[in-house]
Amino acid sequence: MANQTQQSPIVGKETSDDVEHFDAIVIGAGVTGLYALYRLRELGLSVMSLEHASGVGGTWFWSRYPGARFDSESYTYGYSFSEELLQEWDWKEHYSGQPENERYLNYVADKFDLRRDIRFNSHVTSAVYDEDRGVWTVNLEDGQPMTAQFFIPAVGSLSAGYIPDFEGIDSFKGDVCHTSRWPAKGMDLAGKRVGVIGTGASGVQLITEIAKVVGHLTVFQRTANYCAPLRNGSIDAETQKEIKASYPEIFRKCSETAGSFIHQFDPRSALEVSPEERLEQYETLWKESGFKKWLSNFHDVMLPGEANEDYAEFVRNKIRERVNDPVVAEMLVPKDHMFGSKRLPCESGYYEVYNQDNVLLVDVKNAPIERITPTGVKTSDKDYELDVVIFATGYDAVTGPLNLIHIEGEGGLTLKEKFAGGPKTYLGIATVGFPNMFTINAASVGNFVRSAEPLVEWVTETIRYVRDNGFTRIAATPEAEDEWTKHVNEDGAKILRSKADSWFVGANIPGKARALLNAPDPAPVMRAKRLEVAANGYTGFDLQ
Ligand code: NAP
């Protein structure tokens, strides 16, 4: 494919008649991809960022559904690498909404002149490792192939939207949409008969907003969720000043917690205090905003066991208090999974929606959806006539976005084949047979930006190390991969996050192997582990 190559004006970038070569190719211009581009460019590397969308933002570009917003405090979600950026940007709300979040990421892209190295509307179809030349060839649906020494699919954890394989979807005569691909021009739902399938964090946010405008809303719920009040509000000028003055403290606090959120657990056990004191703490925290009621609670609320169940019952009663019809209330009360075993959806009036006369909650666990008909949804016991069907049915998480690209490593092995029984990685970042590839979408969990930033820094530092020390190839060793995968599977099975049938373990996708998709370790442990690996000359990696 490549014939005569010539040195381009950009250091390290080479071109040929039909193939451009870069030091690194990053896929995705979301939060992680943008930062990877920035850092790699700072190293003096030639970098190409390929983005499917027409703009930056990743999930904050695509998930434009009404109600989409942060569940982490806005000022904990921004990049920390630039003091100037921190001081320039005013977060307007404590839990910022999608339009503002997209504006923020555009501001970052402009401020750091990132767009000149991003090719938008670029749909990557495959990435194939050439063992002889030690380069990755990246192919696009439209456009010439490119090659790079390093390949960084920063494709996001939650970017491959999942629509169940219901028969008849194409026959539906009205409008259909998935929350992760909400049209930029919006959807006209005013006065219409709208059906929403799914009541995870996306469904909960969406339902609350659209219930204000639709003619009639039918919510198809398979599993009730624990949801807690977000208590959002705007940030006044005084608070804005305080936030800007305390960024080092904010980020320090986040860096010390398991999920990189700002909230610290109460070190006491819920069971070591009296029932009165316990309840008082639950009530006090319940009045607070965001995840505080979850992550500042007694520490054992987040461990499988008695304390967890005690708090779960408190939350169930909070739900019961808000729904007028006791039958509907019981349908909304989760009883089949532990509190906190799924990410807690934060809401702003969700339960009150079910007190509206024009809202119907349908249990599709007992009477499953059988098919989509030309006029609506058919469950095993009834037909529901609808003008619009919205899928809030979640994502094929972590491995899903990687599997949308044909990623082929050494010996023709594809990543999809390799991960068919669950991910096999070293530290979630590298996998045997795929040299010079860093899967940075697989290693972050919790507050995504806080955990992604140090990860990107580690990867770019690793690339610097490889190049500065005269190596051309870095790959995980089979021993390190086996040991890490065993740790994720064995220790991961013990934690709360792996107890429910959720995207955390791939259980939301029929046929997907059940395996914890992110590391089970707290973020500080992961950071320390990565730094130790680097400090010891990249133990568990083979450098050539
Ligand atoms: P999700 O949590 O996976 O929820 C998907 C929903 O669709 C569930 O209620 C699920 O029911 C339902 N569903 C799936 N297949 C179905 C079927 N065949 N029939 C009926 N119902 C079906 O997805 P999500 O709501 O998009 O959230 C995913 C993650 O994205 C969250 O955990 C969070 O990390 C992130 N997120 C964050 C925010 C935020 O506040 N910042 C907002 C949205 C999303 P079952 O529970 O029975 O499987």
Coordinates of C-alpha atoms and ligand atoms in Angstrom, one line a residue:
M1 CA 0.0 0.0 0.0
A2 CA 2.6 2.6 1.0
N3 CA 5.2 3.4 -1.6
Q4 CA 7.8 6.1 -1.4
T5 CA 7.6 7.9 1.9
Q6 CA 8.7 11.4 2.6
Q7 CA 9.2 13.4 5.7
S8 CA 6.4 15.9 6.4
P9 CA 6.9 19.2 8.1
I10 CA 5.4 17.7 11.3
V11 CA 8.0 15.9 13.3
G12 CA 7.6 12.2 13.1
K13 CA 4.8 12.4 10.5
E14 CA 5.4 10.7 7.2
T15 CA 3.3 10.7 4.1
S16 CA 3.1 8.5 1.0
D17 CA 0.9 8.8 -2.0
D18 CA -2.0 7.0 -0.3
V19 CA -1.0 6.4 3.4
E20 CA -0.3 8.9 6.1
H21 CA 1.8 7.8 9.0
F22 CA 1.6 9.2 12.5
D23 CA 3.4 8.4 15.7
A24 CA 0.0 7.8 17.3
I25 CA -3.6 7.5 16.3
V26 CA -6.3 8.1 18.8
I27 CA -9.8 7.0 18.2
G28 CA -12.5 9.2 19.7
A29 CA -12.6 12.9 20.7
G30 CA -14.5 12.5 23.9
V31 CA -13.2 13.4 27.3
T32 CA -10.4 10.8 27.3
G33 CA -9.5 11.0 23.6
L34 CA -9.2 14.8 23.7
Y35 CA -6.8 14.7 26.6
A36 CA -4.8 11.8 25.0
L37 CA -4.4 14.0 21.9
Y38 CA -3.3 17.0 24.0
R39 CA -0.7 15.0 26.0
L40 CA 0.7 13.1 23.1
R41 CA 1.1 16.3 21.1
E42 CA 2.9 17.9 24.1
L43 CA 5.4 15.1 23.8
G44 CA 6.2 16.3 20.3
L45 CA 4.5 13.3 18.6
S46 CA 2.5 13.5 15.4
V47 CA -1.0 12.5 16.4
M48 CA -4.2 11.9 14.4
S49 CA -7.5 11.8 16.2
L50 CA -10.3 10.1 14.4
E51 CA -13.8 10.9 15.5
H52 CA -17.0 9.4 14.1
A53 CA -19.1 12.4 15.1
S54 CA -19.1 15.9 13.5
G55 CA -17.9 17.5 16.8
V56 CA -16.0 16.8 20.0
G57 CA -17.6 15.5 23.2
G58 CA -18.1 11.7 22.8
T59 CA -21.0 10.9 25.1
W60 CA -21.7 14.6 25.6
F61 CA -22.0 15.0 21.9
W62 CA -24.3 12.1 21.3
S63 CA -26.4 11.8 24.4
R64 CA -28.5 14.9 23.9
Y65 CA -31.7 13.5 25.3
P66 CA -33.8 15.8 27.5
G67 CA -32.5 15.6 31.1
A68 CA -29.0 14.3 30.3
R69 CA -26.6 15.7 32.9
F70 CA -23.8 14.9 35.3
D71 CA -24.3 12.9 38.4
S72 CA -20.9 14.0 39.7
E73 CA -20.4 17.6 40.8
S74 CA -19.5 19.7 37.7
Y75 CA -16.4 21.2 39.3
T76 CA -15.0 17.6 39.9
Y77 CA -15.7 16.6 36.3
G78 CA -13.5 19.2 34.5
Y79 CA -9.9 18.7 33.4
S80 CA -7.4 19.6 36.1
F81 CA -4.3 19.9 33.9
S82 CA -4.6 23.6 33.1
E83 CA -5.0 26.1 35.9
E84 CA -5.9 28.7 33.3
L85 CA -8.7 26.6 32.1
L86 CA -10.0 26.0 35.6
Q87 CA -10.0 29.7 36.3
E88 CA -11.6 30.6 33.0
W89 CA -14.5 28.2 33.0
D90 CA -17.6 28.9 35.0
W91 CA -19.7 25.9 35.7
K92 CA -23.3 27.3 35.9
E93 CA -24.9 24.4 37.8
H94 CA -23.7 22.0 40.5
Y95 CA -24.7 19.1 38.1
S96 CA -24.3 20.5 34.7
G97 CA -26.5 19.5 31.7
Q98 CA -25.5 18.0 28.4
P99 CA -25.6 21.3 26.4
E100 CA -23.2 23.0 28.8
N101 CA -21.0 19.9 29.0
E102 CA -20.7 19.9 25.2
R103 CA -19.9 23.6 25.2
Y104 CA -17.2 23.0 27.8
L105 CA -15.5 20.3 25.7
N106 CA -15.7 22.6 22.6
Y107 CA -14.1 25.3 24.7
V108 CA -11.3 23.0 25.6
A109 CA -10.8 21.9 22.0
D110 CA -10.6 25.5 20.9
K111 CA -8.4 26.7 23.7
F112 CA -5.8 24.0 23.1
D113 CA -6.1 24.1 19.4
L114 CA -7.0 20.4 19.3
R115 CA -9.2 20.5 16.2
R116 CA -6.3 20.8 13.8
D117 CA -5.4 17.2 14.5
I118 CA -9.0 15.8 14.7
R119 CA -10.6 14.4 11.6
F120 CA -14.4 14.5 12.2
N121 CA -17.0 12.3 10.5
S122 CA -14.4 9.5 10.4
H123 CA -15.8 6.1 10.9
V124 CA -13.0 3.7 11.7
T125 CA -13.8 0.2 10.4
S126 CA -10.6 -1.7 11.3
A127 CA -7.2 -1.4 12.8
V128 CA -4.7 -4.1 11.9
Y129 CA -1.2 -4.7 13.4
D130 CA 1.5 -5.3 10.9
E131 CA 4.0 -7.5 12.6
D132 CA 6.8 -6.9 10.1
R133 CA 6.7 -3.2 10.1
G134 CA 5.5 -2.8 13.7
V135 CA 2.7 -0.4 12.8
W136 CA -1.0 -0.3 13.1
T137 CA -3.0 0.3 9.9
V138 CA -6.3 2.1 10.6
N139 CA -8.9 1.9 7.9
L140 CA -11.9 4.2 7.5
E141 CA -15.3 3.7 5.9
D142 CA -14.5 6.8 3.8
G143 CA -11.0 7.9 3.2
Q144 CA -7.4 6.6 2.9
P145 CA -5.9 4.2 5.4
M146 CA -3.4 5.6 7.9
T147 CA -0.6 4.0 9.9
A148 CA 0.8 4.7 13.3
Q149 CA 3.3 3.2 15.8
F150 CA 0.9 3.6 18.7
F151 CA -2.9 2.9 18.6
I152 CA -5.1 4.3 21.3
P153 CA -8.8 3.4 21.0
A154 CA -10.3 6.0 23.4
V155 CA -13.7 4.9 22.4
G156 CA -15.5 5.3 25.7
S157 CA -17.0 2.8 28.1
L158 CA -20.6 3.7 27.4
S159 CA -20.7 4.6 23.7
A160 CA -22.1 1.5 21.9
G161 CA -25.8 1.9 22.4
Y162 CA -27.7 -1.3 22.8
I163 CA -31.2 -1.9 21.4
P164 CA -32.7 -5.3 22.2
D165 CA -33.3 -7.5 19.3
F166 CA -37.1 -7.1 19.3
E167 CA -38.9 -8.3 16.3
G168 CA -40.7 -5.7 14.2
I169 CA -38.7 -2.6 15.1
D170 CA -38.5 -1.7 11.4
S171 CA -42.2 -2.1 11.0
F172 CA -43.0 0.7 13.5
K173 CA -44.7 3.6 11.7
G174 CA -43.8 6.3 14.3
D175 CA -40.5 7.7 15.4
V176 CA -37.8 5.5 17.1
C177 CA -34.8 6.7 19.0
H178 CA -32.1 5.5 21.4
T179 CA -31.0 7.9 24.2
S180 CA -27.4 7.6 23.0
R181 CA -28.2 8.9 19.5
W182 CA -30.7 11.7 20.2
P183 CA -31.1 13.9 17.1
A184 CA -29.4 17.2 17.3
K185 CA -32.6 19.0 16.2
G186 CA -34.5 17.3 19.1
M187 CA -37.6 15.2 18.9
D188 CA -41.1 16.7 18.8
L189 CA -42.9 14.9 21.6
A190 CA -45.4 17.5 22.6
G191 CA -48.9 16.0 22.9
K192 CA -47.7 12.6 21.6
R193 CA -48.2 9.1 22.9
V194 CA -44.6 8.2 23.8
G195 CA -43.3 4.8 25.1
V196 CA -39.9 4.6 26.9
I197 CA -38.3 1.2 27.3
G198 CA -35.7 1.1 30.2
T199 CA -35.4 2.7 33.6
G200 CA -31.7 3.0 34.1
A201 CA -29.9 6.4 34.7
S202 CA -30.7 7.5 31.1
G203 CA -34.4 6.5 31.3
V204 CA -34.9 8.1 34.7
Q205 CA -33.5 11.4 33.5
L206 CA -35.4 11.3 30.2
I207 CA -38.7 10.2 31.6
T208 CA -38.7 13.0 34.2
E209 CA -38.2 15.7 31.5
I210 CA -40.5 14.4 28.8
A211 CA -43.4 13.7 31.2
K212 CA -43.7 17.5 31.2
V213 CA -44.6 17.7 27.5
V214 CA -45.9 14.4 26.1
G215 CA -49.6 13.7 25.7
H216 CA -49.3 10.3 27.2
L217 CA -46.3 8.4 28.5
T218 CA -46.0 4.6 28.9
V219 CA -42.9 3.4 30.8
F220 CA -41.9 -0.2 30.2
Q221 CA -39.9 -1.2 33.3
R222 CA -38.2 -4.6 33.6
T223 CA -36.2 -3.9 36.8
A224 CA -37.0 -1.2 39.4
N225 CA -34.0 0.9 40.3
Y226 CA -32.9 2.6 43.5
C227 CA -32.9 6.3 42.6
A228 CA -32.0 9.3 44.8
P229 CA -32.7 13.0 44.6
L230 CA -30.0 14.9 42.8
R231 CA -30.9 18.3 44.3
N232 CA -29.3 20.3 41.5
G233 CA -29.0 24.1 41.7
S234 CA -27.2 27.0 40.0
I235 CA -23.8 28.1 41.2
D236 CA -23.9 31.7 42.5
A237 CA -21.0 34.1 42.2
E238 CA -19.7 33.6 45.7
T239 CA -19.7 29.8 45.4
Q240 CA -18.0 30.1 42.0
K241 CA -15.2 32.0 43.6
E242 CA -14.9 29.5 46.4
I243 CA -14.8 26.6 43.9
K244 CA -12.0 28.3 41.9
A245 CA -10.0 29.0 44.9
S246 CA -10.2 25.4 46.1
Y247 CA -9.5 23.3 43.0
P248 CA -6.3 21.8 44.5
E249 CA -8.3 20.7 47.5
I250 CA -11.2 19.4 45.4
F251 CA -8.9 17.3 43.2
R252 CA -7.0 16.1 46.2
K253 CA -10.2 14.8 47.8
C254 CA -11.2 13.1 44.6
S255 CA -7.8 11.5 44.3
E256 CA -8.2 9.8 47.7
T257 CA -11.5 8.0 47.1
A258 CA -12.3 4.7 45.5
G259 CA -14.4 6.0 42.6
S260 CA -12.5 9.4 42.3
F261 CA -15.7 11.1 43.5
I262 CA -15.4 13.9 46.0
H263 CA -17.3 12.1 48.8
Q264 CA -15.5 10.2 51.6
F265 CA -17.2 7.3 53.3
D266 CA -17.9 7.5 57.1
P267 CA -15.4 5.0 58.4
R268 CA -17.9 3.8 61.0
S269 CA -20.1 0.8 60.4
A270 CA -23.9 1.4 60.2
L271 CA -24.2 -1.4 62.6
E272 CA -22.0 0.0 65.3
V273 CA -24.3 3.0 66.1
S274 CA -27.8 2.9 67.5
P275 CA -30.8 2.6 65.2
E276 CA -31.8 6.2 66.0
E277 CA -28.3 7.6 65.2
R278 CA -28.2 5.5 62.0
L279 CA -31.5 6.8 60.8
E280 CA -30.6 10.4 61.7
Q281 CA -27.5 10.0 59.5
Y282 CA -29.5 8.5 56.7
E283 CA -32.0 11.4 56.9
T284 CA -29.3 14.1 57.0
L285 CA -27.5 12.7 54.0
W286 CA -30.7 12.3 52.1
K287 CA -31.2 16.0 52.2
E288 CA -27.8 16.6 50.6
S289 CA -27.2 16.7 46.8
G290 CA -25.8 14.1 44.5
F291 CA -23.9 11.0 45.5
K292 CA -23.3 12.2 49.1
K293 CA -26.2 10.1 50.4
W294 CA -24.5 7.1 48.9
L295 CA -20.7 7.7 49.1
S296 CA -20.5 9.6 52.4
N297 CA -22.6 7.1 54.2
F298 CA -21.4 4.4 56.6
H299 CA -18.7 2.5 54.7
D300 CA -20.4 -0.8 55.0
V301 CA -23.5 0.4 53.1
M302 CA -21.3 -0.3 50.0
L303 CA -20.5 -3.8 51.1
P304 CA -22.8 -6.8 50.6
G305 CA -24.5 -7.6 53.9
E306 CA -26.7 -6.3 56.7
A307 CA -25.8 -2.6 56.5
N308 CA -26.4 -2.5 52.8
E309 CA -29.9 -4.1 53.2
D310 CA -30.7 -1.7 56.1
Y311 CA -30.0 1.3 53.9
A312 CA -31.8 -0.3 50.9
E313 CA -34.9 -0.5 53.0
F314 CA -34.6 3.2 54.0
V315 CA -34.4 4.1 50.3
R316 CA -37.4 1.8 49.4
N317 CA -39.4 3.7 52.0
K318 CA -38.4 7.0 50.5
I319 CA -39.7 5.8 47.2
R320 CA -43.0 4.6 48.7
E321 CA -43.5 8.0 50.3
R322 CA -43.5 9.8 46.9
V323 CA -45.9 7.7 44.9
N324 CA -49.6 8.1 45.5
D325 CA -50.9 4.7 44.2
P326 CA -49.5 2.0 46.5
V327 CA -49.6 -0.6 43.7
V328 CA -47.5 1.6 41.4
A329 CA -45.2 2.5 44.4
E330 CA -44.5 -1.3 45.0
M331 CA -43.7 -1.7 41.3
L332 CA -41.1 1.1 41.6
V333 CA -39.5 -0.4 44.7
P334 CA -36.4 -2.5 43.9
K335 CA -36.4 -5.9 45.7
D336 CA -34.2 -8.1 43.5
H337 CA -30.7 -6.5 43.8
M338 CA -28.6 -4.8 46.4
F339 CA -28.5 -1.0 46.9
G340 CA -25.4 0.4 45.0
S341 CA -24.8 -2.8 43.0
K342 CA -25.8 -0.7 40.0
R343 CA -24.8 3.0 39.6
L344 CA -27.3 5.0 41.5
P345 CA -29.4 7.1 39.1
C346 CA -29.9 10.6 40.5
E347 CA -33.3 12.2 39.8
S348 CA -35.2 15.5 39.9
G349 CA -38.8 14.6 40.4
Y350 CA -38.8 11.1 38.8
Y351 CA -41.1 9.3 41.2
E352 CA -43.7 12.1 41.1
V353 CA -44.1 11.5 37.3
Y354 CA -46.0 8.4 38.3
N355 CA -48.6 10.5 40.1
Q356 CA -49.6 12.1 36.7
D357 CA -52.8 10.8 35.1
N358 CA -51.2 10.6 31.7
V359 CA -48.3 8.3 32.8
L360 CA -48.6 4.5 32.9
L361 CA -46.0 2.1 34.3
V362 CA -45.9 -1.3 32.7
D363 CA -44.1 -4.2 34.3
V364 CA -42.3 -6.1 31.5
K365 CA -40.6 -8.5 33.7
N366 CA -43.8 -10.5 34.3
A367 CA -45.2 -9.7 30.9
P368 CA -42.2 -9.2 28.6
I369 CA -42.2 -7.2 25.4
E370 CA -42.9 -9.7 22.6
R371 CA -42.5 -7.4 19.6
I372 CA -42.7 -3.9 18.2
T373 CA -45.8 -3.6 16.0
P374 CA -46.5 -1.0 13.3
T375 CA -48.5 0.9 15.9
G376 CA -46.6 0.4 19.2
V377 CA -45.4 -2.2 21.6
K378 CA -46.9 -5.6 22.2
T379 CA -46.2 -7.3 25.5
S380 CA -47.2 -10.9 26.4
D381 CA -50.5 -9.5 27.7
K382 CA -51.4 -6.3 25.9
D383 CA -50.9 -4.0 22.9
Y384 CA -49.8 -0.4 23.6
E385 CA -50.5 2.2 20.9
L386 CA -47.7 4.7 20.5
D387 CA -46.5 7.5 18.3
V388 CA -42.9 7.4 19.5
V389 CA -40.8 4.6 21.0
I390 CA -37.6 5.6 22.9
F391 CA -35.1 3.0 23.8
A392 CA -33.3 3.8 27.1
T393 CA -31.9 0.3 27.0
G394 CA -28.3 1.2 27.8
Y395 CA -25.0 0.1 26.3
D396 CA -22.8 -2.8 25.4
A397 CA -20.2 -1.4 27.8
V398 CA -16.4 -1.3 27.5
T399 CA -15.8 -4.1 25.1
G400 CA -18.8 -3.2 23.0
P401 CA -17.3 0.0 21.5
L402 CA -14.0 -1.9 20.8
N403 CA -15.9 -4.7 19.1
L404 CA -17.5 -2.3 16.7
I405 CA -14.0 -1.9 15.1
H406 CA -12.3 -5.0 13.6
I407 CA -9.1 -4.8 15.7
E408 CA -6.7 -7.4 14.5
G409 CA -3.4 -8.1 16.4
E410 CA -0.5 -10.6 15.9
G411 CA -1.3 -13.8 14.1
G412 CA -4.6 -12.5 12.8
L413 CA -6.3 -12.7 16.2
T414 CA -9.1 -10.2 16.6
L415 CA -9.8 -8.4 19.9
K416 CA -13.4 -9.6 19.7
E417 CA -12.2 -13.2 19.6
K418 CA -9.8 -12.7 22.3
F419 CA -12.3 -11.0 24.6
A420 CA -15.2 -13.4 23.8
G421 CA -15.0 -15.0 27.2
G422 CA -14.5 -11.7 28.9
P423 CA -11.6 -9.2 28.7
K424 CA -8.1 -10.5 29.2
T425 CA -5.8 -7.6 30.0
Y426 CA -2.9 -6.4 32.0
L427 CA -4.2 -3.5 34.2
G428 CA -7.1 -3.0 31.8
I429 CA -4.7 -1.2 29.4
A430 CA -2.8 -3.7 27.4
T431 CA -3.5 -7.2 26.1
V432 CA -1.1 -9.8 24.7
G433 CA -1.0 -10.0 20.9
F434 CA -1.8 -6.3 20.5
P435 CA 1.5 -4.5 20.9
N436 CA 1.6 -0.7 21.2
M437 CA -2.2 -0.6 21.7
F438 CA -3.6 1.0 24.9
T439 CA -7.3 0.3 25.7
I440 CA -7.8 3.3 27.8
N441 CA -11.6 2.9 27.7
A442 CA -11.4 -0.2 29.8
A443 CA -9.6 1.0 32.8
S444 CA -11.6 3.9 34.1
V445 CA -14.6 3.7 36.4
G446 CA -16.4 6.1 38.8
N447 CA -15.9 9.8 38.0
F448 CA -14.7 9.2 34.5
V449 CA -12.7 12.4 34.1
R450 CA -10.9 12.1 37.4
S451 CA -9.9 8.5 36.6
A452 CA -9.2 9.1 32.9
E453 CA -6.7 12.0 33.4
P454 CA -4.1 10.0 35.4
L455 CA -4.6 7.1 33.1
V456 CA -3.9 9.1 30.0
E457 CA -0.9 10.6 31.7
W458 CA 0.4 7.2 32.5
V459 CA 0.0 6.0 28.9
T460 CA 1.6 9.0 27.4
E461 CA 4.5 8.8 29.9
T462 CA 4.9 5.1 28.9
I463 CA 5.1 6.0 25.2
R464 CA 7.7 8.6 26.1
Y465 CA 9.7 6.0 28.0
V466 CA 9.5 3.5 25.1
R467 CA 10.7 6.1 22.6
D468 CA 13.4 7.8 24.7
N469 CA 14.9 4.4 25.6
G470 CA 15.3 3.3 22.0
F471 CA 12.5 0.7 22.1
T472 CA 9.9 0.4 19.4
R473 CA 7.5 -2.1 20.8
I474 CA 5.7 -2.6 24.1
A475 CA 3.4 -5.5 24.9
A476 CA 2.0 -7.1 28.0
T477 CA 3.5 -10.5 28.9
P478 CA 1.2 -13.5 29.1
E479 CA 2.1 -14.1 32.8
A480 CA 1.2 -10.5 33.7
E481 CA -2.1 -10.8 31.8
D482 CA -3.0 -14.1 33.3
E483 CA -2.4 -12.9 36.8
W484 CA -4.3 -9.6 36.3
T485 CA -7.2 -11.3 34.7
K486 CA -7.4 -13.8 37.5
H487 CA -7.4 -11.0 40.0
V488 CA -10.2 -9.1 38.2
N489 CA -12.3 -12.2 37.9
E490 CA -11.7 -13.6 41.4
D491 CA -11.6 -10.4 43.5
G492 CA -14.1 -8.7 41.2
A493 CA -16.6 -11.4 42.0
K494 CA -16.6 -10.4 45.7
I495 CA -17.5 -6.7 45.2
L496 CA -20.9 -5.1 45.3
R497 CA -20.5 -3.9 41.7
S498 CA -20.5 -7.4 40.4
K499 CA -23.6 -8.6 42.3
A500 CA -26.3 -7.2 40.0
D501 CA -27.1 -8.0 36.4
S502 CA -25.8 -4.8 35.0
W503 CA -23.4 -3.4 32.4
F504 CA -20.6 -3.5 35.0
V505 CA -20.4 -7.3 34.3
G506 CA -21.8 -7.4 30.8
A507 CA -25.0 -9.0 32.1
N508 CA -27.3 -6.5 30.3
I509 CA -26.3 -7.9 26.9
P510 CA -27.8 -11.3 26.0
G511 CA -25.0 -13.8 25.3
K512 CA -22.2 -11.6 26.6
A513 CA -19.8 -13.4 28.9
R514 CA -20.3 -12.3 32.5
A515 CA -17.1 -10.6 33.7
L516 CA -16.2 -7.5 35.6
L517 CA -15.4 -5.0 32.8
N518 CA -13.4 -2.5 34.9
A519 CA -10.8 -3.1 37.6
P520 CA -12.2 -4.1 41.0
D521 CA -9.6 -2.0 42.8
P522 CA -10.1 1.5 44.2
A523 CA -8.7 4.3 42.0
P524 CA -5.8 5.1 44.3
V525 CA -4.7 1.5 44.3
M526 CA -4.8 1.4 40.5
R527 CA -2.8 4.6 40.2
A528 CA -0.2 3.4 42.6
K529 CA 0.0 0.0 40.8
R530 CA 0.6 1.7 37.5
L531 CA 3.2 4.0 38.9
E532 CA 5.0 1.1 40.5
V533 CA 5.0 -0.8 37.2
A534 CA 6.6 2.2 35.5
A535 CA 9.1 2.9 38.3
N536 CA 10.3 -0.7 38.1
G537 CA 11.0 -0.4 34.4
Y538 CA 7.5 -1.6 33.2
T539 CA 7.2 -4.9 35.0
G540 CA 4.7 -7.2 33.2
F541 CA 5.5 -5.6 29.9
D542 CA 7.9 -6.8 27.2
L543 CA 9.9 -4.0 25.7
Q544 CA 11.8 -4.5 22.4
Ligands
NAP1 P1 -28.8 0.8 31.9 O1 -28.5 1.3 33.3 O2 -28.1 -0.4 31.4 O3 -30.3 0.7 31.8 C1 -31.0 0.1 30.7 C2 -32.4 -0.2 31.0 O4 -33.0 -0.8 29.9 C3 -32.7 -1.0 32.2 O5 -33.8 -0.6 32.9 C4 -32.9 -2.4 31.6 O6 -33.7 -3.3 32.3 C5 -33.7 -2.0 30.3 N1 -33.7 -3.0 29.3 C6 -32.7 -3.5 28.6 N2 -33.1 -4.5 27.8 C7 -34.4 -4.6 28.0 C8 -35.4 -5.5 27.4 N3 -35.1 -6.4 26.5 N4 -36.7 -5.3 27.8 C9 -37.0 -4.4 28.8 N5 -36.1 -3.6 29.3 C10 -34.8 -3.7 28.9 O7 -28.4 2.0 30.8 P2 -28.4 3.6 31.0 O8 -29.6 4.0 31.7 O9 -28.2 4.1 29.7 O10 -27.2 3.8 31.9 C11 -26.0 3.2 31.7 C12 -24.9 3.9 32.5 O11 -24.6 5.1 31.8 C13 -25.2 4.3 33.9 O12 -25.0 3.2 34.8 C14 -24.2 5.4 34.2 O13 -23.0 4.9 34.4 C15 -24.2 6.1 32.8 N6 -25.2 7.2 32.8 C16 -24.9 8.3 33.6 C17 -25.8 9.3 33.6 C18 -25.5 10.5 34.5 O14 -26.3 10.8 35.4 N7 -24.4 11.1 34.4 C19 -26.9 9.3 32.8 C20 -27.1 8.2 32.0 C21 -26.3 7.2 32.0 P3 -32.9 -4.3 33.4 O15 -32.4 -3.4 34.5 O16 -33.9 -5.3 33.7 O17 -31.8 -4.9 32.6

